[in-house]
Short mmCIF file of C-alpha atoms in Angstrom, two decimals:
data_model
loop_
_atom_site.label_atom_id
_atom_site.label_comp_id
_atom_site.label_asym_id
_atom_site.label_seq_id
_atom_site.Cartn_x
_atom_site.Cartn_y
_atom_site.Cartn_z
CA MET A 1 7.09 -30.10 34.32
CA ALA A 2 9.63 -28.65 36.96
CA ARG A 3 12.48 -29.89 34.90
CA ASN A 4 11.29 -27.75 31.78
CA HIS A 5 11.25 -24.64 34.03
CA ARG A 6 14.65 -25.54 35.33
CA ASN A 7 15.94 -25.88 31.64
CA CYS A 8 14.55 -22.46 30.88
CA ASN A 9 16.03 -20.85 33.93
CA THR A 10 19.51 -22.33 32.91
CA MET A 11 19.11 -20.91 29.46
CA ILE A 12 18.53 -17.44 30.85
CA LEU A 13 21.57 -17.80 33.05
CA SER A 14 23.60 -18.98 30.30
CA SER A 15 22.53 -15.86 28.09
CA LEU A 16 23.75 -13.57 30.85
CA LEU A 17 27.24 -14.74 30.04
CA LEU A 18 27.07 -13.28 26.51
CA VAL A 19 29.01 -10.20 26.22
CA PHE A 20 27.16 -7.16 24.64
CA TYR A 21 23.63 -8.09 24.03
CA SER A 22 22.78 -10.28 26.98
CA ALA A 23 21.17 -7.49 28.92
CA LEU A 24 19.04 -6.60 25.91
CA LEU A 25 17.91 -10.22 25.38
CA VAL A 26 16.74 -10.70 29.04
CA PHE A 27 15.08 -7.30 29.06
CA SER A 28 13.11 -8.16 25.84
CA LEU A 29 12.08 -11.67 26.31
CA GLY A 30 11.53 -11.17 30.12
CA ARG A 31 11.54 -14.96 30.73
CA CYS A 32 11.99 -18.11 28.65
CA GLN A 33 8.82 -19.39 26.91
CA PRO A 34 7.86 -23.13 27.83
CA ALA A 35 6.37 -25.43 25.46
CA GLU A 36 3.18 -24.77 27.43
CA ASP A 37 3.04 -21.30 26.34
CA TRP A 38 3.44 -22.35 22.50
CA TYR A 39 0.78 -24.94 23.04
CA GLN A 40 -1.70 -22.47 24.33
CA GLN A 41 -1.16 -20.24 21.56
CA ALA A 42 -1.77 -22.80 18.96
CA GLN A 43 -4.94 -24.05 20.67
CA GLU A 44 -6.38 -20.55 20.84
CA SER A 45 -5.49 -20.33 17.00
CA ILE A 46 -7.40 -23.55 16.43
CA ALA A 47 -10.43 -22.30 18.39
CA ASN A 48 -10.48 -19.15 16.23
CA ALA A 49 -10.30 -21.22 13.13
CA ARG A 50 -13.09 -23.36 14.17
CA LEU A 51 -15.29 -20.23 14.28
CA LEU A 52 -14.83 -20.17 10.45
CA GLU A 53 -16.83 -23.16 9.92
CA ASP A 54 -19.83 -21.18 9.22
CA LEU A 55 -18.96 -19.37 6.03
CA ASN A 56 -19.97 -15.92 5.63
CA LYS A 57 -22.17 -16.11 2.37
CA ASN A 58 -24.06 -12.92 2.52
CA VAL A 59 -24.06 -10.42 -0.28
CA ALA A 60 -21.43 -7.69 0.13
CA ASN A 61 -23.09 -4.32 0.14
CA ASN A 62 -19.63 -2.68 0.39
CA ILE A 63 -16.37 -3.43 -1.12
CA ILE A 64 -13.05 -1.78 0.10
CA ILE A 65 -9.70 -2.80 -1.32
CA PHE A 66 -6.53 -1.68 0.55
CA LEU A 67 -3.46 -1.80 -1.53
CA GLY A 68 -0.08 -1.49 -0.01
CA ASP A 69 1.95 -0.60 -3.16
CA GLY A 70 5.22 -2.74 -3.01
CA MET A 71 4.16 -4.30 0.25
CA GLY A 72 5.66 -7.75 -0.21
CA VAL A 73 5.96 -10.42 2.55
CA PRO A 74 9.49 -9.31 3.64
CA THR A 75 7.84 -5.78 4.22
CA VAL A 76 4.82 -7.08 5.99
CA THR A 77 7.15 -8.95 8.38
CA SER A 78 9.47 -6.18 8.93
CA ALA A 79 6.71 -3.69 9.52
CA ARG A 80 4.99 -6.07 11.98
CA ILE A 81 8.36 -6.40 13.97
CA LEU A 82 8.67 -2.55 14.08
CA LYS A 83 5.13 -1.89 15.11
CA GLY A 84 5.64 -4.40 18.05
CA GLN A 85 9.10 -2.83 18.83
CA LEU A 86 7.48 0.80 18.86
CA ALA A 87 4.80 -0.70 21.37
CA GLY A 88 7.69 -1.67 23.67
CA ASP A 89 7.64 -5.65 22.75
CA THR A 90 10.19 -7.65 21.06
CA GLY A 91 8.31 -7.49 17.82
CA GLU A 92 8.41 -10.91 16.33
CA GLU A 93 5.22 -11.90 18.11
CA HIS A 94 3.26 -8.90 17.03
CA LEU A 95 0.44 -9.02 14.36
CA LEU A 96 -0.52 -6.16 12.10
CA ASN A 97 -4.37 -5.30 12.13
CA PHE A 98 -4.72 -6.88 8.60
CA GLU A 99 -2.69 -9.92 9.64
CA GLN A 100 -5.74 -10.88 11.86
CA PHE A 101 -8.16 -11.16 8.91
CA PRO A 102 -9.41 -14.93 8.86
CA HIS A 103 -8.81 -15.77 5.27
CA VAL A 104 -5.27 -15.55 3.36
CA GLY A 105 -4.09 -16.52 -0.08
CA LEU A 106 -1.07 -15.47 -2.31
CA ALA A 107 -1.21 -13.77 -5.70
CA LYS A 108 1.17 -14.27 -8.61
CA THR A 109 2.07 -10.76 -9.82
CA TYR A 110 3.86 -11.20 -13.30
CA ASN A 111 2.67 -9.01 -16.32
CA THR A 112 1.85 -10.61 -19.55
CA ASP A 113 5.21 -9.40 -20.91
CA ARG A 114 7.46 -9.09 -17.85
CA GLN A 115 8.47 -11.67 -15.02
CA VAL A 116 8.81 -8.70 -12.59
CA PRO A 117 5.88 -6.38 -12.91
CA ASP A 118 4.97 -2.90 -12.43
CA SER A 119 2.27 -1.15 -10.76
CA ALA A 120 0.26 -0.46 -13.83
CA GLY A 121 -0.03 -3.89 -15.09
CA THR A 122 -0.74 -5.24 -11.65
CA ALA A 123 -3.46 -2.65 -10.83
CA THR A 124 -5.15 -3.42 -14.23
CA ALA A 125 -5.21 -7.13 -12.95
CA PHE A 126 -6.67 -6.65 -9.60
CA LEU A 127 -9.04 -3.62 -10.34
CA CYS A 128 -10.11 -4.85 -13.84
CA GLY A 129 -9.79 -8.56 -13.86
CA ALA A 130 -7.37 -9.21 -16.68
CA LYS A 131 -3.70 -9.25 -16.81
CA THR A 132 -2.11 -6.96 -19.28
CA LYS A 133 1.45 -5.45 -20.33
CA TYR A 134 3.97 -3.45 -18.12
CA GLY A 135 2.87 0.18 -18.01
CA VAL A 136 -0.54 -0.21 -19.50
CA ILE A 137 -3.66 1.05 -17.46
CA GLY A 138 -7.18 -0.25 -17.79
CA LEU A 139 -6.45 -2.15 -21.20
CA ASP A 140 -6.11 -5.85 -21.96
CA ASP A 141 -3.15 -7.50 -23.60
CA GLY A 142 -4.27 -6.39 -26.87
CA ALA A 143 -2.73 -2.75 -26.16
CA ILE A 144 0.72 -1.68 -26.68
CA ARG A 145 2.31 0.55 -24.40
CA GLY A 146 2.70 4.11 -25.80
CA GLU A 147 0.57 3.21 -28.99
CA CYS A 148 -2.72 5.15 -28.74
CA ASP A 149 -4.41 3.44 -31.55
CA THR A 150 -3.99 -0.08 -29.76
CA SER A 151 -6.15 1.22 -26.96
CA PHE A 152 -9.34 1.54 -28.69
CA GLY A 153 -11.49 -1.64 -28.19
CA ASN A 154 -9.20 -3.07 -25.65
CA ASP A 155 -10.43 -1.42 -22.53
CA VAL A 156 -11.67 -3.60 -19.58
CA GLU A 157 -14.16 -2.40 -17.11
CA SER A 158 -12.87 -1.75 -13.58
CA ILE A 159 -14.49 -2.79 -10.31
CA LEU A 160 -15.09 0.95 -9.46
CA GLU A 161 -16.95 1.15 -12.97
CA SER A 162 -18.98 -2.05 -12.05
CA ALA A 163 -20.00 -0.54 -8.99
CA GLN A 164 -20.99 2.67 -10.31
CA ASN A 165 -23.26 0.76 -12.92
CA VAL A 166 -25.26 -0.50 -10.14
CA GLY A 167 -25.79 2.58 -8.26
CA LYS A 168 -23.16 2.26 -5.58
CA SER A 169 -20.95 5.24 -4.32
CA VAL A 170 -17.35 5.18 -5.12
CA GLY A 171 -14.20 6.69 -3.88
CA ILE A 172 -10.49 6.66 -4.12
CA VAL A 173 -7.89 7.46 -1.26
CA THR A 174 -4.29 7.28 -2.16
CA THR A 175 -0.93 8.87 -0.77
CA THR A 176 0.43 9.34 -4.24
CA ARG A 177 -0.76 11.34 -7.15
CA VAL A 178 -4.40 10.51 -7.74
CA THR A 179 -3.27 10.02 -11.41
CA HIS A 180 -0.71 7.53 -10.41
CA ALA A 181 -0.94 3.90 -11.84
CA THR A 182 -2.77 2.30 -9.00
CA PRO A 183 -5.65 4.73 -8.71
CA ALA A 184 -5.74 5.41 -12.44
CA ALA A 185 -6.47 1.82 -13.11
CA SER A 186 -9.81 2.33 -11.22
CA TYR A 187 -11.01 4.88 -13.72
CA ALA A 188 -8.75 5.40 -16.73
CA HIS A 189 -7.81 3.49 -19.78
CA SER A 190 -4.47 4.59 -21.07
CA PRO A 191 -1.78 2.65 -23.10
CA ASN A 192 0.80 4.57 -21.06
CA ARG A 193 0.75 5.01 -17.28
CA SER A 194 2.90 8.31 -17.77
CA TRP A 195 0.24 10.14 -19.74
CA GLU A 196 -1.07 11.91 -16.40
CA ASN A 197 -1.65 15.06 -17.98
CA ASP A 198 -2.22 16.49 -21.54
CA ALA A 199 1.64 17.53 -21.67
CA ASP A 200 2.73 14.03 -21.18
CA VAL A 201 0.94 12.71 -24.21
CA PRO A 202 3.23 12.86 -27.30
CA VAL A 203 2.41 14.38 -30.63
CA GLY A 204 0.38 11.99 -32.75
CA HIS A 205 -1.28 10.33 -29.80
CA GLN A 206 -3.69 13.19 -28.74
CA GLU A 207 -6.72 10.97 -29.54
CA CYS A 208 -6.03 9.31 -26.26
CA LYS A 209 -7.16 11.42 -23.26
CA ASP A 210 -4.73 11.96 -20.51
CA ILE A 211 -5.56 10.25 -17.16
CA ALA A 212 -6.38 13.48 -15.10
CA LEU A 213 -8.94 14.45 -17.69
CA GLN A 214 -10.47 10.99 -17.59
CA MET A 215 -10.83 11.25 -13.89
CA VAL A 216 -12.61 14.46 -14.01
CA GLU A 217 -14.92 13.28 -16.87
CA ASN A 218 -16.02 10.38 -14.60
CA THR A 219 -18.30 12.51 -12.69
CA GLY A 220 -19.51 9.92 -10.56
CA ILE A 221 -16.50 9.39 -8.37
CA GLN A 222 -17.75 10.84 -5.08
CA VAL A 223 -14.50 10.79 -3.06
CA ILE A 224 -11.00 11.60 -4.49
CA LEU A 225 -8.17 12.13 -1.89
CA GLY A 226 -4.40 12.07 -2.47
CA GLY A 227 -1.75 14.28 -4.12
CA GLY A 228 -0.91 15.55 -7.65
CA ARG A 229 -2.44 19.11 -8.05
CA ARG A 230 0.32 19.65 -10.97
CA ASN A 231 -1.79 17.36 -13.44
CA PHE A 232 -5.01 19.47 -13.00
CA ARG A 233 -3.50 23.01 -13.18
CA THR A 234 -2.02 24.88 -16.02
CA THR A 235 1.50 26.23 -16.61
CA SER A 236 0.33 29.66 -15.93
CA GLN A 237 -0.98 28.63 -12.49
CA SER A 238 1.22 28.50 -9.33
CA ASP A 239 0.71 25.94 -6.72
CA PRO A 240 -0.55 27.35 -3.39
CA GLU A 241 2.13 25.50 -1.30
CA SER A 242 5.02 24.84 -3.50
CA GLY A 243 4.90 27.69 -5.86
CA SER A 244 5.50 25.43 -8.82
CA SER A 245 3.53 25.78 -11.96
CA GLY A 246 1.07 23.26 -13.05
CA ARG A 247 1.62 20.91 -16.04
CA ARG A 248 -1.27 21.28 -18.12
CA ARG A 249 -0.64 23.12 -21.56
CA ASP A 250 -4.41 23.07 -22.93
CA GLY A 251 -5.20 25.81 -20.57
CA ARG A 252 -7.85 23.74 -18.71
CA ASP A 253 -8.14 24.25 -14.85
CA LEU A 254 -9.54 20.81 -14.32
CA ILE A 255 -10.18 21.41 -10.54
CA ASP A 256 -12.53 24.28 -11.65
CA GLU A 257 -14.12 22.11 -14.06
CA TRP A 258 -14.74 19.41 -11.44
CA LEU A 259 -16.28 21.97 -9.23
CA SER A 260 -18.50 23.38 -11.93
CA SER A 261 -19.70 19.83 -12.87
CA LYS A 262 -21.01 19.52 -9.27
CA GLN A 263 -23.03 22.64 -8.86
CA GLN A 264 -26.25 20.86 -8.19
CA TYR A 265 -24.69 18.97 -5.36
CA GLU A 266 -22.79 19.95 -2.07
CA ALA A 267 -19.14 19.55 -3.53
CA GLU A 268 -15.76 20.60 -1.70
CA TYR A 269 -12.41 20.99 -3.09
CA VAL A 270 -9.66 21.12 -0.29
CA TRP A 271 -5.75 21.20 -0.47
CA ASN A 272 -4.60 21.31 3.04
CA SER A 273 -5.45 19.58 6.56
CA ASP A 274 -7.26 22.56 7.77
CA GLY A 275 -9.65 22.65 4.69
CA PHE A 276 -10.06 18.89 5.04
CA SER A 277 -10.95 18.93 8.65
CA LYS A 278 -13.61 21.57 8.18
CA VAL A 279 -15.31 18.96 5.62
CA ASP A 280 -18.57 17.95 7.22
CA PRO A 281 -19.28 14.40 5.58
CA VAL A 282 -22.86 14.64 6.40
CA LYS A 283 -23.47 17.60 4.30
CA THR A 284 -20.79 16.68 1.64
CA ASP A 285 -21.99 14.68 -1.50
CA TYR A 286 -18.52 15.11 -3.40
CA LEU A 287 -14.96 15.69 -2.02
CA LEU A 288 -11.90 16.26 -4.03
CA GLY A 289 -8.73 16.71 -1.95
CA LEU A 290 -5.25 17.30 -3.52
CA PHE A 291 -2.77 17.72 -0.77
CA GLU A 292 0.45 18.13 -2.66
CA HIS A 293 1.73 19.37 -5.92
CA SER A 294 3.02 15.79 -6.66
CA HIS A 295 2.88 12.95 -4.12
CA MET A 296 2.00 13.23 -0.54
CA ASN A 297 4.71 13.13 2.16
CA TYR A 298 6.11 10.04 3.66
CA GLU A 299 4.46 9.36 7.03
CA VAL A 300 7.41 10.25 8.90
CA ASP A 301 7.76 13.54 7.12
CA ARG A 302 3.94 14.43 7.08
CA PRO A 303 4.01 16.22 10.57
CA GLN A 304 6.51 18.74 9.21
CA ASP A 305 4.43 19.78 6.27
CA ILE A 306 3.68 23.43 6.41
CA ALA A 307 0.41 23.29 4.80
CA GLY A 308 -0.49 20.08 6.53
CA GLU A 309 -1.93 16.86 5.29
CA PRO A 310 -4.26 14.48 6.56
CA HIS A 311 -3.32 10.86 7.76
CA ILE A 312 -4.43 8.09 5.41
CA ALA A 313 -6.57 6.79 8.28
CA GLU A 314 -8.18 10.15 8.58
CA MET A 315 -8.79 10.21 4.65
CA THR A 316 -10.16 6.69 4.95
CA LYS A 317 -12.63 7.70 7.70
CA LYS A 318 -13.96 10.67 5.82
CA ALA A 319 -14.43 8.79 2.59
CA ILE A 320 -16.45 5.99 4.43
CA GLU A 321 -18.53 8.49 6.25
CA ILE A 322 -19.35 10.20 2.84
CA LEU A 323 -19.82 7.01 0.86
CA SER A 324 -21.72 5.07 3.43
CA LYS A 325 -24.74 7.49 3.15
CA ASN A 326 -25.83 5.44 0.08
CA PRO A 327 -28.15 2.64 1.02
CA LYS A 328 -26.91 0.58 -2.20
CA GLY A 329 -23.53 0.52 -0.66
CA PHE A 330 -20.05 1.71 -1.90
CA PHE A 331 -16.77 0.70 -3.32
CA LEU A 332 -13.66 2.39 -1.98
CA LEU A 333 -9.88 1.97 -3.06
CA VAL A 334 -7.31 2.80 -0.49
CA GLU A 335 -3.67 2.95 -1.43
CA GLY A 336 -0.70 3.24 0.62
CA GLY A 337 1.50 4.34 -2.23
CA ARG A 338 4.57 5.70 -0.73
CA ILE A 339 5.55 2.20 0.79
CA ASP A 340 6.83 1.62 -2.79
CA HIS A 341 8.52 4.94 -3.27
CA ALA A 342 10.60 4.60 -0.03
CA HIS A 343 11.75 1.15 -1.12
CA HIS A 344 12.89 2.64 -4.61
CA GLY A 345 15.15 4.81 -2.66
CA ASN A 346 16.33 2.08 -0.11
CA LEU A 347 14.79 4.07 2.72
CA ALA A 348 13.59 1.14 4.89
CA HIS A 349 12.61 3.32 7.71
CA LYS A 350 10.32 5.34 5.74
CA SER A 351 8.68 2.45 4.04
CA LEU A 352 7.94 0.53 7.26
CA HIS A 353 6.43 3.66 8.89
CA ASP A 354 4.15 4.12 5.85
CA VAL A 355 3.02 0.26 6.16
CA ILE A 356 2.20 1.15 9.86
CA ALA A 357 0.06 3.94 9.01
CA PHE A 358 -1.69 2.02 6.27
CA ASP A 359 -2.40 -0.73 8.70
CA GLU A 360 -4.11 2.01 10.82
CA ALA A 361 -6.34 2.91 7.85
CA VAL A 362 -7.35 -0.65 7.59
CA GLN A 363 -8.18 -0.72 11.38
CA MET A 364 -10.20 2.57 10.72
CA ALA A 365 -12.26 0.82 8.10
CA LYS A 366 -12.80 -2.24 10.10
CA ASN A 367 -14.10 -0.27 13.11
CA MET A 368 -16.55 1.72 10.81
CA THR A 369 -18.02 -1.38 9.03
CA SER A 370 -19.43 -4.80 9.67
CA SER A 371 -18.08 -8.01 8.32
CA SER A 372 -21.57 -9.15 7.65
CA ASP A 373 -21.95 -6.97 4.67
CA THR A 374 -18.61 -5.33 4.03
CA PHE A 375 -15.97 -7.40 2.03
CA ILE A 376 -12.41 -5.95 2.78
CA VAL A 377 -9.45 -7.17 0.99
CA VAL A 378 -5.88 -6.10 1.69
CA THR A 379 -3.10 -6.93 -0.74
CA ALA A 380 -0.08 -5.56 -2.63
CA ASP A 381 0.67 -5.07 -6.35
CA HIS A 382 4.08 -6.44 -6.25
CA SER A 383 6.99 -6.87 -3.70
CA HIS A 384 10.61 -5.38 -3.55
CA VAL A 385 14.03 -6.76 -3.27
CA ASN A 386 14.46 -5.89 0.43
CA THR A 387 15.33 -8.97 2.77
CA ILE A 388 15.59 -9.70 6.23
CA THR A 389 19.12 -11.00 6.89
CA GLY A 390 21.62 -12.38 9.23
CA ASN A 391 21.05 -14.03 12.53
CA PRO A 392 19.88 -11.33 14.86
CA THR A 393 18.80 -12.17 18.33
CA ARG A 394 14.91 -12.01 19.36
CA GLY A 395 14.02 -8.35 19.68
CA ASN A 396 16.99 -6.88 17.96
CA PRO A 397 15.86 -3.60 16.41
CA ILE A 398 14.57 -4.45 12.88
CA LEU A 399 15.99 -1.22 11.64
CA GLY A 400 19.38 -1.82 13.35
CA LYS A 401 22.45 -3.60 12.64
CA VAL A 402 22.66 -7.35 13.21
CA ASP A 403 23.92 -7.94 16.70
CA SER A 404 25.13 -11.63 16.48
CA GLN A 405 27.86 -11.28 13.99
CA ASN A 406 29.62 -9.08 11.40
CA GLY A 407 30.06 -9.95 7.74
CA GLY A 408 32.94 -11.92 6.41
CA ASP A 409 34.77 -8.54 5.76
CA ASN A 410 34.44 -8.12 9.65
CA LEU A 411 32.26 -5.12 9.13
CA PRO A 412 28.71 -4.64 10.57
CA TYR A 413 25.51 -4.88 8.41
CA THR A 414 21.89 -4.11 8.85
CA THR A 415 19.22 -6.57 9.29
CA ILE A 416 17.25 -5.10 6.25
CA ILE A 417 19.50 -5.06 3.11
CA TYR A 418 18.41 -4.60 -0.47
CA ALA A 419 19.65 -6.70 -3.62
CA ASN A 420 19.82 -3.38 -5.66
CA GLY A 421 19.23 0.37 -5.52
CA PRO A 422 20.85 3.56 -4.65
CA GLY A 423 22.38 2.12 -1.52
CA GLY A 424 25.08 0.37 -3.85
CA SER A 425 26.01 3.60 -5.47
CA ASP A 426 29.02 5.99 -5.10
CA VAL A 427 26.51 8.44 -3.52
CA TYR A 428 25.61 6.39 -0.46
CA ASN A 429 27.07 2.95 0.55
CA SER A 430 29.27 1.75 -2.47
CA TYR A 431 32.35 -0.44 -2.13
CA ASN A 432 35.59 1.45 -2.51
CA SER A 433 38.16 0.80 -4.97
CA GLU A 434 39.57 -2.13 -3.10
CA GLY A 435 36.18 -3.66 -2.84
CA ILE A 436 35.65 -3.04 0.77
CA ARG A 437 32.13 -2.35 2.14
CA PRO A 438 31.53 0.96 4.06
CA ASN A 439 31.94 0.76 7.79
CA ILE A 440 28.48 1.55 9.31
CA THR A 441 29.55 1.10 13.02
CA ASP A 442 28.83 4.72 13.91
CA VAL A 443 25.94 5.19 11.56
CA GLU A 444 22.59 5.66 12.91
CA THR A 445 20.78 3.01 10.67
CA ASP A 446 17.37 3.69 12.07
CA ASP A 447 17.51 7.39 11.02
CA PRO A 448 14.62 8.21 8.61
CA SER A 449 17.23 9.46 5.96
CA TYR A 450 19.43 6.40 6.24
CA VAL A 451 19.91 4.60 2.93
CA ASN A 452 20.16 0.90 3.48
CA GLN A 453 23.10 -0.91 1.90
CA ALA A 454 22.39 -2.65 -1.55
CA LEU A 455 24.33 -5.24 -3.54
CA VAL A 456 23.99 -3.94 -7.22
CA PRO A 457 24.19 -0.14 -7.75
CA LEU A 458 21.10 1.26 -9.31
CA SER A 459 19.66 4.72 -9.25
CA SER A 460 16.21 3.33 -8.24
CA GLU A 461 15.70 -0.12 -6.51
CA THR A 462 13.62 -2.53 -8.67
CA HIS A 463 10.48 -4.42 -7.81
CA GLY A 464 10.52 -7.92 -6.66
CA GLY A 465 8.94 -10.94 -8.52
CA GLU A 466 7.79 -13.13 -5.79
CA ASP A 467 4.02 -13.67 -4.84
CA VAL A 468 2.26 -11.21 -2.48
CA ALA A 469 -0.30 -11.94 0.29
CA ILE A 470 -4.08 -11.44 0.00
CA TYR A 471 -5.93 -10.83 3.25
CA ALA A 472 -9.64 -10.90 3.29
CA GLU A 473 -12.57 -10.44 5.65
CA GLY A 474 -16.33 -10.31 5.10
CA PRO A 475 -18.96 -11.94 2.73
CA MET A 476 -17.34 -14.59 0.53
CA ALA A 477 -13.91 -14.01 1.93
CA HIS A 478 -13.25 -17.61 2.17
CA LEU A 479 -12.74 -17.67 -1.64
CA VAL A 480 -9.41 -16.18 -0.83
CA HIS A 481 -8.03 -19.55 0.04
CA GLY A 482 -4.70 -20.49 -1.60
CA GLN A 483 -2.54 -19.57 -4.77
CA HIS A 484 -4.14 -17.45 -7.24
CA GLU A 485 -3.29 -15.19 -10.26
CA GLN A 486 -3.55 -11.64 -9.34
CA HIS A 487 -6.60 -10.77 -11.67
CA TYR A 488 -8.69 -13.37 -9.33
CA ILE A 489 -9.07 -10.65 -6.79
CA PHE A 490 -11.10 -8.41 -9.09
CA HIS A 491 -13.49 -11.39 -9.59
CA VAL A 492 -13.87 -12.32 -6.05
CA MET A 493 -14.84 -8.57 -5.27
CA GLN A 494 -17.57 -8.65 -8.18
CA TYR A 495 -18.74 -12.15 -6.99
CA ALA A 496 -19.02 -11.01 -3.22
CA ALA A 497 -21.07 -8.11 -4.17
CA CYS A 498 -23.10 -9.65 -7.08
CA ILE A 499 -22.07 -7.04 -9.56
CA GLY A 500 -20.73 -6.99 -13.03
CA GLN A 501 -20.21 -10.61 -14.45
CA TYR A 502 -21.44 -12.28 -11.24
CA THR A 503 -25.19 -11.66 -10.63
CA GLU A 504 -26.73 -14.96 -11.21
CA HIS A 505 -25.78 -16.76 -7.92
CA CYS A 506 -27.48 -14.04 -5.99
#
């Protein structure tokens, strides 16, 4: 045993001879980790796994699905490391809150017509139980994108609608527009995800209602929190924060219509953090919060917002406080939607900080509920083409440059690199006319505005097509166990709560 410790000490002494990163390595690791440390960690994991032998087969009174938009496995890994490093650790050993859920599986994310999917087809899968085409909301594969007449008779019931049908309270929390693809699939049925307001619906297709109108007409959604005021206001109305005009051409103020439909209840509409903080969940039956003209801010930009926006964890807390008053239980969808948008811009810093905020919302929900009667699932709709590269030393900043080597062109590169996107364009990090990469030696790559380098130049980075993880806790969470088609998530939620197609086993 002493020999093992002497070997570890020798390794530390050897590492001190390395030139520029030896001090960082010793500071980060503190000491070598002998085999006994790893043995103990594994034994603790086995002990925790043994606790799962008694499966939780209760009926889920409450269902919460957390959707990290674009939160593929590389994003989860990177965010885990970043969160650990922000806490003063090396990061690799850290765990996000949802990574500590006892049951994990994988989901295949393709659409029926695309190998690499979009958020509409995937949301329809995990919220409505059937895969469908790229760009289609709440309709099965019989619908054709942009063809209104193909939508009739092809609608599929969502988990939100199933929960409503048995008297549960339902709510939506998102950092995107509330009419964006993921939240829309919980309440709308549209052959085109882009038809968010009436002006978006082309001539000849007006028989299909726009997504914002469908949301307001579903009068039973008790909590709606996110962005997107522009789709509910008319072109003659100015936004109270941005001053921009609304998008609706039909003259209908849908926010006023929503309030008018709730006159017999205690209903609140808020548009900034001050109004949100004043909402008393005990006295509130319905809450509509639209905090931006379009999408809400990235988490790193949120503190600078003049009007103020609530944190996604604060919105989750308020939603649960309102919905949990119903003894029949509730369904809640929480989306960290801007994880995806930052990736599209090759903005790794902003994306990872949004994952960390999202993770805090998961912990908030876990603290407020019990695994005995609340089924919580955390997943992603699709991945992105970000990757963790090189051979950086343990504890090297995940948003920094690889410290162990330069590229074959003798220029530095970051640990996180994208396969395509704006980081490969002339505006940002393109190769010059001689095919030489930009030199980022003096660039602060952990700056929130830094655009990570990309191989293929595109105006917007694309989604990735690999599987995404599913993390589950609570009644019937053990049904998340291996490789699944993405629509399986919907069916597990229904089965756990004994609603929709799954009532006999209860």
